[in-house]
């Protein structure tokens, strides 16, 4: 590791140990399956609350995650129409697992080219908080948790039924489209002593944004998103309960050429049973996740489906140990179906089954040391077995200071399309095609981190260095060319499409290293009514085969936020984001850039809050060489109304 990074962490230990006083934090990171407060959890974690989300006025999960330390905005294999994805510690988005209440949802970015469809799964107002655990989590979650885990935790009902209506409208500073409108409704509470529910609904629309120099071309695609989520809880008795979830989503992407460039249907259903015994607890879970994506410009539908059954036993009866035992059966399916019978020769269907068991033990070695060890065994029907161990040690320097460090192994299995010799994709209009490969191996990483954390009475500091050694990265390699069948039947003069087309096959071809430093600092009431947050990420990446850095991975990234209560209780939030230099797909250097945002919010009563703000105040626009474009200066106004509140409740209770 870089000596400067290690020196920085060491200095941070000394500086913060002497600077701050003492107190205690009482949060718990449920994603880590720990019973410890966040300060003692094995790993690097960030929590984004519902209040944080309102202050940043985010409209998708991707926008929420942009401001988390260690995460940066990137793209899939390439980007179109303003689509962006999230990279954790320099790893591709397909290597980070997204969960809703601990259950995985279908990520499309590894299956469908240019896609970012995993970031609009549920209503934003359904989110209680988001936990981001950076570093490999395959010891608990198996495949795809190579870079980390994003767990979206939804709101739970209170004692009485309470409802909210949130309305917002906004428009950019130019006249090229891009207006946005959103409406959301939430209602949750106890129907009786046995039965509770939570209902979340959302309808939002973003117009197409035209390019500056060509109003017939699309810079940002339009979006129409409708989300509905219903949770129900039934308490059988004081020791056992059942939870049912249904999540329905429809998303339409549009361009100037296609009103339904993509029509995306998503479904998620689950049933959970929890039972507390005298010496242990039992959790049983079944869920199904489906995603159907149909592009108007082509005549087929991508169908992705996950069926998962898992069971966990939580044991706290052994002194100084918190043990999790689990088992899981999972079936991942993919199907491409052409709309017309004459095209059915291109249909493809396949599935992969997983069988997994895992164990984690959180051991209090002494009053000062906590050791977390665990491992997961995954049996994949195509590539065989994968073992994912983890070991992590926490040292309590004082009541509020911790030194943390550990090792973890992560892996990401090839998708159904990548790992099947039967899979072929041909885009005769763009001039390329892809072939699957049944000999693929999983991508894997061995990761190490060392950090210091401090938390005391509204003041928090975190410093972490990390090192990821990644092997068997899955990329595509040229295997030759073939004739363009469209050109063979073209009768309208010279064929306007490439002939022949280039064929590529998925292969394990690359090794890479990502390493860096993460710093976080926050303090409440720096002066009366003013809160301050800042985080910094230093990232160094290298493709070991070429010696070049990985594309679209900025070396430096800064996010900061100041929240201040003005006279008349007007809450002001000012945000600043800096993204450093990075390389594009052609290894050309892209310049650094900064953006600013401002929001004003006023609670007029316990039943009404109004907000207004400006995103990208400086109207920063990126050069055409970027693979994605940021939104121009954008003005918005919104309001939230609350009903059926008890006298002592405020909006933070919802």
XYZ file of C-alpha atoms in Angstrom:
654
model
C 0.000 0.000 0.000
C 1.028 3.591 -0.533
C 3.111 4.911 2.395
C 1.341 8.270 2.236
C -1.996 6.570 2.810
C -0.732 4.653 5.842
C 0.825 7.815 7.279
C -2.482 9.641 6.784
C -4.376 6.985 8.722
C -1.807 6.963 11.486
C -1.984 10.742 11.790
C -5.776 10.490 11.873
C -5.585 8.085 14.838
C -3.459 10.484 16.860
C -5.290 13.643 15.843
C -8.818 12.449 16.549
C -7.914 10.625 19.757
C -6.770 13.854 21.340
C -9.329 16.164 19.714
C -12.628 14.659 20.731
C -14.393 13.699 23.953
C -16.555 10.676 24.846
C -20.037 9.375 24.159
C -21.798 6.376 22.605
C -23.616 5.531 19.371
C -26.656 3.227 19.446
C -27.273 2.421 15.736
C -27.031 -1.127 14.411
C -26.051 -2.141 10.862
C -28.523 -4.926 10.110
C -26.832 -5.689 6.766
C -23.825 -7.066 8.660
C -26.123 -9.371 10.687
C -24.537 -7.997 13.827
C -25.960 -7.194 17.235
C -23.327 -4.500 17.822
C -23.681 -0.749 17.561
C -22.309 0.685 14.330
C -19.015 1.680 15.949
C -18.250 -2.006 16.662
C -19.466 -3.512 13.392
C -16.928 -5.504 11.382
C -16.500 -3.422 8.247
C -16.906 0.000 6.660
C -20.508 1.163 6.601
C -22.486 4.322 5.856
C -26.112 5.084 6.724
C -28.296 7.422 4.640
C -31.507 8.331 6.461
C -34.876 9.398 5.072
C -34.084 12.902 6.285
C -30.776 12.889 4.377
C -32.627 11.828 1.219
C -35.087 14.716 1.500
C -32.225 17.181 1.910
C -30.540 15.978 -1.302
C -33.823 15.860 -3.268
C -32.852 12.594 -4.954
C -35.247 10.939 -7.395
C -33.517 7.539 -7.701
C -31.322 5.191 -5.678
C -28.379 6.068 -7.923
C -28.681 9.776 -7.057
C -28.811 8.955 -3.342
C -25.674 6.821 -3.503
C -23.616 9.375 -5.459
C -22.692 11.222 -2.269
C -21.522 8.226 -0.214
C -17.810 7.949 0.529
C -16.047 5.275 -1.526
C -18.716 5.351 -4.248
C -18.515 7.146 -7.567
C -20.660 7.618 -10.637
C -19.708 5.486 -13.601
C -21.324 3.684 -16.480
C -22.020 0.155 -17.625
C -20.054 -1.192 -20.626
C -21.028 2.131 -22.194
C -23.675 4.731 -21.488
C -26.556 6.137 -23.509
C -29.039 8.929 -22.900
C -27.581 10.053 -19.573
C -27.660 6.664 -17.837
C -25.263 6.230 -14.916
C -24.323 3.449 -12.518
C -22.573 3.323 -9.147
C -19.085 1.915 -8.592
C -17.920 0.860 -5.103
C -14.179 1.209 -4.442
C -13.415 1.107 -8.154
C -15.369 -2.074 -8.954
C -18.076 -2.215 -11.617
C -21.703 -1.752 -10.620
C -22.479 -5.401 -11.443
C -20.171 -6.375 -8.562
C -22.235 -4.645 -5.884
C -25.392 -6.292 -4.571
C -28.609 -4.296 -4.078
C -31.032 -5.538 -1.417
C -34.489 -4.430 -0.322
C -35.008 -5.313 3.344
C -32.216 -7.866 3.026
C -33.571 -9.498 -0.152
C -31.685 -9.226 -3.448
C -33.318 -7.606 -6.466
C -32.462 -8.358 -10.078
C -29.612 -6.193 -11.272
C -29.863 -5.788 -15.030
C -26.501 -4.138 -15.663
C -24.683 -7.479 -16.079
C -27.342 -8.930 -18.398
C -28.587 -6.039 -20.546
C -26.165 -3.699 -22.297
C -26.244 0.012 -21.377
C -28.794 -0.598 -18.599
C -29.237 1.104 -15.226
C -32.674 -0.339 -14.451
C -31.849 -1.419 -10.855
C -32.126 2.077 -9.361
C -35.907 2.656 -9.541
C -37.248 -0.421 -7.802
C -39.392 1.190 -5.124
C -40.882 4.547 -4.046
C -38.274 6.896 -2.583
C -40.672 7.803 0.245
C -40.769 4.128 1.278
C -37.142 4.306 2.396
C -36.393 4.512 6.113
C -32.661 4.378 5.504
C -30.039 2.875 3.213
C -27.081 0.938 4.583
C -23.989 0.783 2.387
C -21.370 -1.757 3.467
C -18.163 -1.351 1.442
C -15.860 -4.278 0.830
C -16.666 -7.915 -0.023
C -19.755 -9.356 1.668
C -19.809 -12.721 -0.094
C -19.272 -14.428 3.282
C -22.928 -13.574 3.998
C -24.536 -12.875 0.628
C -22.599 -14.927 -1.921
C -22.351 -13.911 -5.565
C -22.417 -10.255 -6.667
C -21.334 -8.970 -3.222
C -17.779 -8.532 -4.497
C -17.551 -4.765 -4.034
C -20.133 -4.335 -1.293
C -23.824 -4.360 -0.430
C -26.493 -1.662 -0.650
C -29.430 -2.546 1.617
C -32.570 -0.409 1.209
C -34.579 -0.637 4.426
C -38.230 0.377 4.173
C -40.307 2.233 6.753
C -42.110 0.372 9.511
C -45.609 1.204 10.813
C -46.196 3.161 14.014
C -48.932 2.522 16.584
C -51.555 4.613 14.768
C -52.264 4.933 11.061
C -50.478 7.955 9.574
C -50.393 9.117 5.958
C -48.373 11.542 3.825
C -48.706 13.114 0.396
C -45.545 14.445 -1.279
C -45.816 16.558 -4.448
C -42.933 18.097 -6.382
C -42.371 19.846 -9.692
C -39.226 21.213 -11.272
C -37.624 22.379 -14.488
C -34.121 23.085 -15.803
C -32.824 26.527 -16.744
C -32.832 25.748 -20.497
C -35.700 25.205 -22.935
C -34.610 21.762 -24.187
C -37.074 19.793 -22.048
C -36.233 17.905 -18.869
C -39.175 19.052 -16.716
C -39.997 16.715 -13.829
C -43.116 16.029 -11.759
C -43.643 13.540 -8.966
C -46.424 12.441 -6.625
C -46.125 9.961 -3.771
C -48.484 8.658 -1.116
C -47.655 6.703 2.033
C -49.886 5.216 4.700
C -48.843 2.939 7.540
C -49.902 1.851 10.987
C -51.507 -0.778 13.181
C -54.963 -2.017 12.258
C -55.185 -3.922 15.545
C -52.868 -5.646 18.023
C -52.197 -8.434 15.524
C -52.122 -6.744 12.136
C -50.031 -3.851 10.725
C -49.486 -2.528 7.216
C -47.423 -0.065 5.175
C -48.478 1.186 1.737
C -46.241 3.244 -0.563
C -47.184 4.571 -3.999
C -45.242 6.762 -6.408
C -45.799 8.311 -9.825
C -43.028 10.392 -11.360
C -42.268 11.713 -14.814
C -39.140 13.201 -16.374
C -39.352 14.682 -19.855
C -36.784 14.047 -22.582
C -33.868 16.486 -22.646
C -32.695 17.341 -26.162
C -29.063 17.827 -27.069
C -27.869 21.426 -27.360
C -26.708 21.231 -30.961
C -29.366 18.873 -32.281
C -32.877 19.177 -30.894
C -33.841 15.932 -32.638
C -31.235 14.008 -30.637
C -31.632 12.853 -27.021
C -29.217 13.895 -24.253
C -31.261 12.522 -21.334
C -34.007 10.000 -21.970
C -37.468 10.565 -20.575
C -38.780 8.420 -17.727
C -42.236 7.509 -16.500
C -42.056 5.525 -13.263
C -44.934 4.000 -11.316
C -44.124 2.115 -8.102
C -46.429 0.437 -5.593
C -45.293 -1.384 -2.453
C -47.444 -3.070 0.183
C -46.075 -4.642 3.380
C -48.204 -6.540 5.865
C -47.312 -7.929 9.302
C -49.265 -10.435 11.367
C -48.202 -11.213 14.938
C -49.247 -14.767 15.685
C -48.210 -14.299 19.309
C -45.448 -12.570 21.274
C -42.790 -14.886 19.845
C -43.665 -15.307 16.177
C -44.791 -13.227 13.226
C -45.365 -13.342 9.465
C -44.469 -10.585 6.986
C -45.786 -10.363 3.407
C -44.438 -7.984 0.745
C -45.607 -7.141 -2.765
C -43.695 -4.654 -4.915
C -44.969 -3.682 -8.371
C -43.094 -1.327 -10.691
C -43.450 -0.102 -14.257
C -40.877 2.128 -15.897
C -40.951 3.515 -19.433
C -37.842 5.080 -20.982
C -38.384 7.316 -24.045
C -36.236 9.104 -26.619
C -36.967 11.403 -29.532
C -36.919 8.341 -31.786
C -38.922 5.924 -29.601
C -41.809 6.667 -27.238
C -41.047 3.364 -25.489
C -37.338 2.948 -25.947
C -37.633 0.513 -23.022
C -40.748 -0.708 -21.226
C -39.653 -2.298 -17.930
C -41.956 -4.345 -15.689
C -40.655 -5.321 -12.241
C -42.210 -7.544 -9.582
C -41.022 -8.630 -6.137
C -42.977 -10.888 -3.749
C -41.868 -12.266 -0.403
C -43.113 -14.098 2.673
C -41.122 -14.181 5.919
C -41.638 -16.111 9.143
C -39.818 -15.200 12.381
C -39.847 -17.220 15.602
C -38.080 -16.450 18.875
C -37.212 -19.448 21.045
C -35.676 -19.370 24.500
C -32.096 -19.867 23.285
C -32.211 -18.895 19.626
C -34.268 -17.281 16.862
C -35.406 -18.742 13.544
C -35.972 -16.792 10.310
C -37.516 -18.369 7.197
C -37.836 -16.459 3.938
C -39.051 -17.056 0.393
C -39.090 -14.437 -2.328
C -39.404 -14.101 -6.089
C -38.038 -11.217 -8.149
C -38.977 -10.680 -11.794
C -37.917 -8.101 -14.362
C -39.208 -7.933 -17.955
C -37.544 -5.349 -20.204
C -38.845 -4.777 -23.725
C -37.057 -2.372 -26.098
C -39.304 -0.852 -28.766
C -36.474 -0.602 -31.296
C -35.973 -4.387 -31.134
C -38.587 -7.113 -31.176
C -37.745 -9.146 -28.077
C -38.103 -9.082 -24.285
C -35.443 -9.689 -21.634
C -36.931 -11.755 -18.779
C -34.933 -12.074 -15.551
C -36.143 -14.032 -12.540
C -34.756 -14.995 -9.132
C -36.364 -17.551 -6.797
C -34.816 -17.686 -3.338
C -35.493 -19.764 -0.219
C -33.322 -19.128 2.818
C -33.264 -19.896 6.517
C -31.264 -18.406 9.379
C -30.723 -19.378 12.982
C -29.494 -16.680 15.357
C -27.787 -17.977 18.510
C -26.988 -15.693 21.439
C -27.049 -18.311 24.173
C -23.297 -18.988 24.055
C -21.495 -16.466 26.205
C -19.595 -13.747 24.298
C -20.754 -15.110 20.929
C -23.362 -13.937 18.415
C -23.713 -16.735 15.852
C -25.584 -16.725 12.551
C -26.166 -20.015 10.720
C -27.828 -19.952 7.335
C -28.706 -21.921 4.228
C -30.045 -20.795 0.872
C -31.404 -22.236 -2.368
C -31.494 -19.869 -5.319
C -32.433 -20.205 -8.983
C -31.485 -17.457 -11.425
C -33.223 -17.499 -14.836
C -32.855 -15.478 -18.005
C -34.961 -15.647 -21.138
C -34.900 -13.644 -24.364
C -38.116 -14.023 -26.338
C -38.718 -12.548 -29.784
C -42.156 -11.096 -30.449
C -42.541 -12.603 -33.912
C -42.502 -16.291 -34.726
C -40.218 -15.777 -37.717
C -37.549 -14.433 -35.319
C -37.916 -17.204 -32.750
C -34.666 -18.844 -33.861
C -32.928 -16.178 -31.787
C -34.806 -17.082 -28.598
C -32.646 -18.025 -25.621
C -33.509 -19.505 -22.239
C -31.345 -20.860 -19.439
C -31.117 -20.938 -15.646
C -28.529 -21.499 -12.934
C -29.078 -22.978 -9.467
C -27.129 -22.158 -6.308
C -26.953 -24.054 -3.033
C -25.341 -22.188 -0.141
C -24.606 -22.469 3.560
C -22.918 -19.860 5.731
C -21.838 -19.151 9.275
C -20.709 -16.017 11.080
C -19.577 -15.690 14.689
C -19.130 -12.322 16.375
C -16.894 -13.037 19.373
C -16.154 -10.743 22.312
C -12.584 -11.877 22.941
C -12.269 -9.408 25.828
C -13.587 -6.024 26.881
C -11.372 -4.439 24.215
C -11.404 -6.858 21.269
C -14.212 -8.122 19.014
C -13.396 -10.759 16.399
C -15.821 -11.531 13.596
C -15.157 -14.635 11.524
C -17.351 -16.218 8.923
C -17.511 -18.111 5.684
C -19.994 -19.072 3.012
C -19.996 -22.119 0.733
C -21.740 -21.677 -2.629
C -22.301 -24.606 -4.982
C -22.963 -23.407 -8.516
C -24.247 -26.007 -10.972
C -21.999 -24.691 -13.770
C -18.689 -23.585 -12.251
C -18.625 -25.634 -9.053
C -17.911 -24.547 -5.488
C -16.784 -21.191 -4.128
C -15.758 -20.546 -0.512
C -15.863 -16.957 0.746
C -14.128 -16.455 4.120
C -13.954 -13.289 6.209
C -12.012 -12.297 9.329
C -12.263 -8.894 10.997
C -10.939 -7.495 14.273
C -12.185 -4.444 16.182
C -10.044 -2.901 18.932
C -11.679 -0.514 21.408
C -9.088 2.186 22.045
C -11.545 4.012 24.281
C -15.272 4.234 24.776
C -15.648 6.105 21.497
C -12.594 5.185 19.430
C -12.021 2.033 17.397
C -9.269 0.586 15.240
C -10.648 -1.861 12.692
C -9.060 -4.161 10.183
C -9.676 -7.345 8.301
C -9.707 -9.532 5.236
C -12.522 -10.723 3.019
C -12.912 -12.793 -0.118
C -15.643 -11.944 -2.590
C -16.866 -13.382 -5.856
C -19.262 -12.608 -8.663
C -20.565 -15.501 -10.737
C -20.957 -15.213 -14.515
C -24.496 -14.434 -15.603
C -26.697 -16.929 -17.395
C -25.976 -15.236 -20.726
C -22.237 -14.952 -20.214
C -21.768 -18.577 -19.151
C -23.803 -20.366 -21.837
C -22.361 -21.502 -25.182
C -25.908 -21.376 -26.529
C -26.201 -17.614 -26.006
C -25.697 -15.372 -29.017
C -26.594 -11.730 -29.482
C -26.333 -9.899 -32.800
C -26.882 -6.184 -33.400
C -26.608 -5.919 -37.153
C -27.402 -2.213 -37.089
C -24.582 -1.307 -34.694
C -22.201 -3.882 -36.163
C -21.357 -6.120 -33.213
C -22.325 -9.397 -31.586
C -21.625 -11.358 -28.395
C -21.206 -15.067 -27.676
C -21.443 -16.820 -24.315
C -18.741 -19.093 -22.879
C -19.465 -22.108 -20.665
C -15.826 -22.195 -19.497
C -16.015 -18.926 -17.603
C -14.893 -18.731 -13.979
C -16.285 -16.354 -11.333
C -14.680 -12.969 -10.858
C -13.086 -12.897 -7.412
C -11.263 -10.530 -5.091
C -9.128 -10.667 -1.985
C -9.613 -7.483 -0.028
C -7.909 -5.910 2.968
C -8.752 -2.807 4.951
C -7.534 -0.920 8.012
C -9.379 1.934 9.621
C -10.055 4.167 12.567
C -13.512 5.312 13.701
C -14.631 7.779 16.320
C -18.126 8.837 17.377
C -19.071 11.116 20.240
C -22.156 13.193 20.862
C -22.732 14.423 17.315
C -19.104 14.366 16.205
C -17.919 11.550 13.963
C -14.680 10.771 12.143
C -13.753 7.745 10.020
C -10.541 6.928 8.159
C -10.060 3.731 6.140
C -7.447 2.416 3.724
C -8.386 -0.478 1.444
C -6.728 -2.778 -1.076
C -8.580 -5.033 -3.543
C -6.783 -7.657 -5.612
C -9.226 -8.738 -8.331
C -8.760 -11.745 -10.610
C -10.583 -13.333 -13.547
C -12.441 -10.195 -14.532
C -14.990 -11.006 -17.216
C -14.526 -8.991 -20.381
C -15.110 -9.514 -24.093
C -12.427 -10.438 -26.633
C -12.665 -10.319 -30.423
C -13.127 -13.722 -32.052
C -13.540 -12.591 -35.663
C -16.254 -11.303 -37.970
C -19.309 -12.596 -39.757
C -21.477 -11.349 -42.603
C -24.266 -8.920 -41.815
C -27.482 -10.764 -42.668
C -29.384 -7.478 -42.914
C -27.044 -6.291 -45.666
C -27.440 -9.606 -47.483
C -31.145 -8.843 -48.039
C -30.862 -5.032 -48.383
C -32.485 -3.792 -51.623
C -32.489 -0.019 -51.132
C -29.052 0.755 -52.536
C -25.777 0.394 -50.593
C -26.246 -1.158 -47.150
C -25.920 1.634 -44.524
C -24.894 -0.774 -41.756
C -21.490 -2.342 -40.971
C -20.640 -5.436 -43.006
C -19.110 -7.668 -41.743
C -19.906 -7.283 -38.025
C -17.425 -7.871 -35.194
C -18.033 -10.850 -32.896
C -16.838 -10.858 -29.285
C -16.883 -13.624 -26.665
C -16.986 -13.369 -22.873
C -13.695 -14.500 -21.307
C -11.730 -14.275 -18.057
C -8.988 -12.017 -19.356
C -7.979 -9.474 -16.779
C -6.576 -8.817 -13.336
C -6.898 -5.505 -11.557
C -6.017 -3.718 -8.343
C -8.011 -0.950 -6.675
C -6.745 0.762 -3.539
C -7.380 3.985 -1.757
C -8.306 6.061 1.243
C -11.728 7.057 2.604
C -12.170 9.939 5.049
C -15.429 11.053 6.683
C -16.089 13.837 9.169
C -19.363 15.197 10.527
C -20.243 17.495 13.391
C -23.593 18.698 14.685
C -23.950 22.244 16.011
C -20.593 23.555 14.858
C -22.298 26.763 15.805
C -25.867 26.858 17.064
C -28.102 25.379 14.366
C -25.311 24.487 11.907
C -24.387 20.880 11.018
C -21.423 20.001 8.791
C -20.581 16.816 6.846
C -17.721 16.066 4.477
C -16.204 12.948 2.938
C -13.203 12.389 0.685
C -12.234 9.379 -1.438
C -8.805 8.755 -2.943
C -8.857 5.935 -5.489
C -5.998 4.360 -7.413
C -6.790 1.648 -9.968
C -4.716 -0.464 -12.335
C -5.468 -3.027 -15.002
C -2.621 -5.475 -14.327
C -2.620 -6.738 -17.927
C -2.192 -3.319 -19.553
C -0.744 -1.236 -16.732
C -3.434 1.397 -17.350
C -5.942 2.744 -14.853
C -9.562 1.612 -15.086
C -11.876 3.886 -17.024
C -14.259 6.337 -15.364
C -12.754 5.900 -11.904
C -11.888 9.411 -10.596
C -8.786 9.625 -8.435
C -10.302 12.191 -6.068
C -13.879 12.743 -4.939
C -15.288 15.118 -2.314
C -18.837 15.515 -0.990
C -19.744 18.105 1.612
C -22.972 19.353 3.149
C -23.846 22.258 5.447
C -27.262 22.407 7.084
C -28.222 25.620 8.911
C -31.465 26.771 10.506
C -32.201 30.366 9.461
C -34.603 32.750 11.226
C -38.244 31.650 11.153
C -37.015 28.025 11.347
C -36.149 27.827 7.664
C -33.772 24.876 7.234
C -31.084 25.506 4.607
C -28.999 22.715 3.068
C -25.987 23.550 0.889
C -24.199 20.698 -0.913
C -20.916 20.643 -2.810
C -19.531 17.801 -4.928
C -16.111 17.555 -6.561
C -15.232 14.814 -9.053
C -11.571 14.564 -10.022
C -9.844 13.650 -13.262
C -10.519 10.251 -14.806
C -9.987 8.283 -18.007
C -12.615 7.659 -20.671
C -12.990 4.513 -22.795
C -10.158 5.692 -25.083
C -7.909 6.475 -22.087
C -8.202 10.211 -22.742
C -8.130 12.337 -19.590
C -11.457 13.854 -18.588
C -11.248 17.040 -16.566
C -12.326 17.501 -12.964
C -15.575 19.301 -12.211
C -17.641 20.631 -9.295
C -21.362 21.082 -8.671
C -23.315 22.994 -6.014
C -26.875 22.628 -4.725
C -29.108 24.568 -2.323
C -32.406 23.674 -0.633
C -34.696 25.658 1.684
C -37.301 23.831 3.771
C -39.929 25.209 6.153
C -42.275 23.317 8.460
C -45.370 25.517 8.614
C -47.190 23.103 10.915
C -47.043 19.474 11.971
C -49.220 18.798 8.913
C -47.331 20.720 6.203
C -43.711 21.181 5.099
C -42.671 23.074 1.952
C -39.273 22.920 0.221
C -37.625 24.604 -2.748
C -34.151 24.386 -4.200
C -31.644 24.502 -7.036
C -29.492 21.610 -8.253
C -26.264 22.272 -10.183
C -26.358 25.965 -9.340
C -23.355 26.742 -11.526
C -25.004 25.034 -14.530
C -21.933 22.853 -15.062
C -22.040 20.816 -18.266
C -19.539 18.119 -19.168
C -17.595 17.819 -22.390
C -19.003 15.556 -25.106
C -16.178 13.099 -24.413
C -17.842 12.027 -21.170
C -19.845 8.815 -21.404
C -22.639 10.396 -19.386
C -24.020 13.898 -18.938
C -25.125 15.603 -15.724
C -28.395 17.464 -15.408
C -28.264 21.216 -16.138
C -29.234 23.822 -13.527
C -32.552 22.632 -12.144
C -35.175 24.437 -10.028
C -37.807 22.621 -7.972
C -40.528 23.167 -5.384
C -42.340 20.564 -3.342
C -44.519 19.986 -0.308
C -45.309 17.213 2.139
C -48.611 17.027 4.012
C -49.143 14.770 7.031
C -52.381 13.402 8.467
C -53.532 11.265 11.412
C -50.600 12.256 13.586
C -50.767 11.941 17.321
C -50.172 15.161 19.214
C -46.591 14.323 20.182
C -45.510 13.110 16.708
C -43.575 15.105 14.123
C -42.669 14.388 10.514
C -39.450 12.611 11.595
C -41.625 9.825 13.051
C -42.854 8.806 9.590
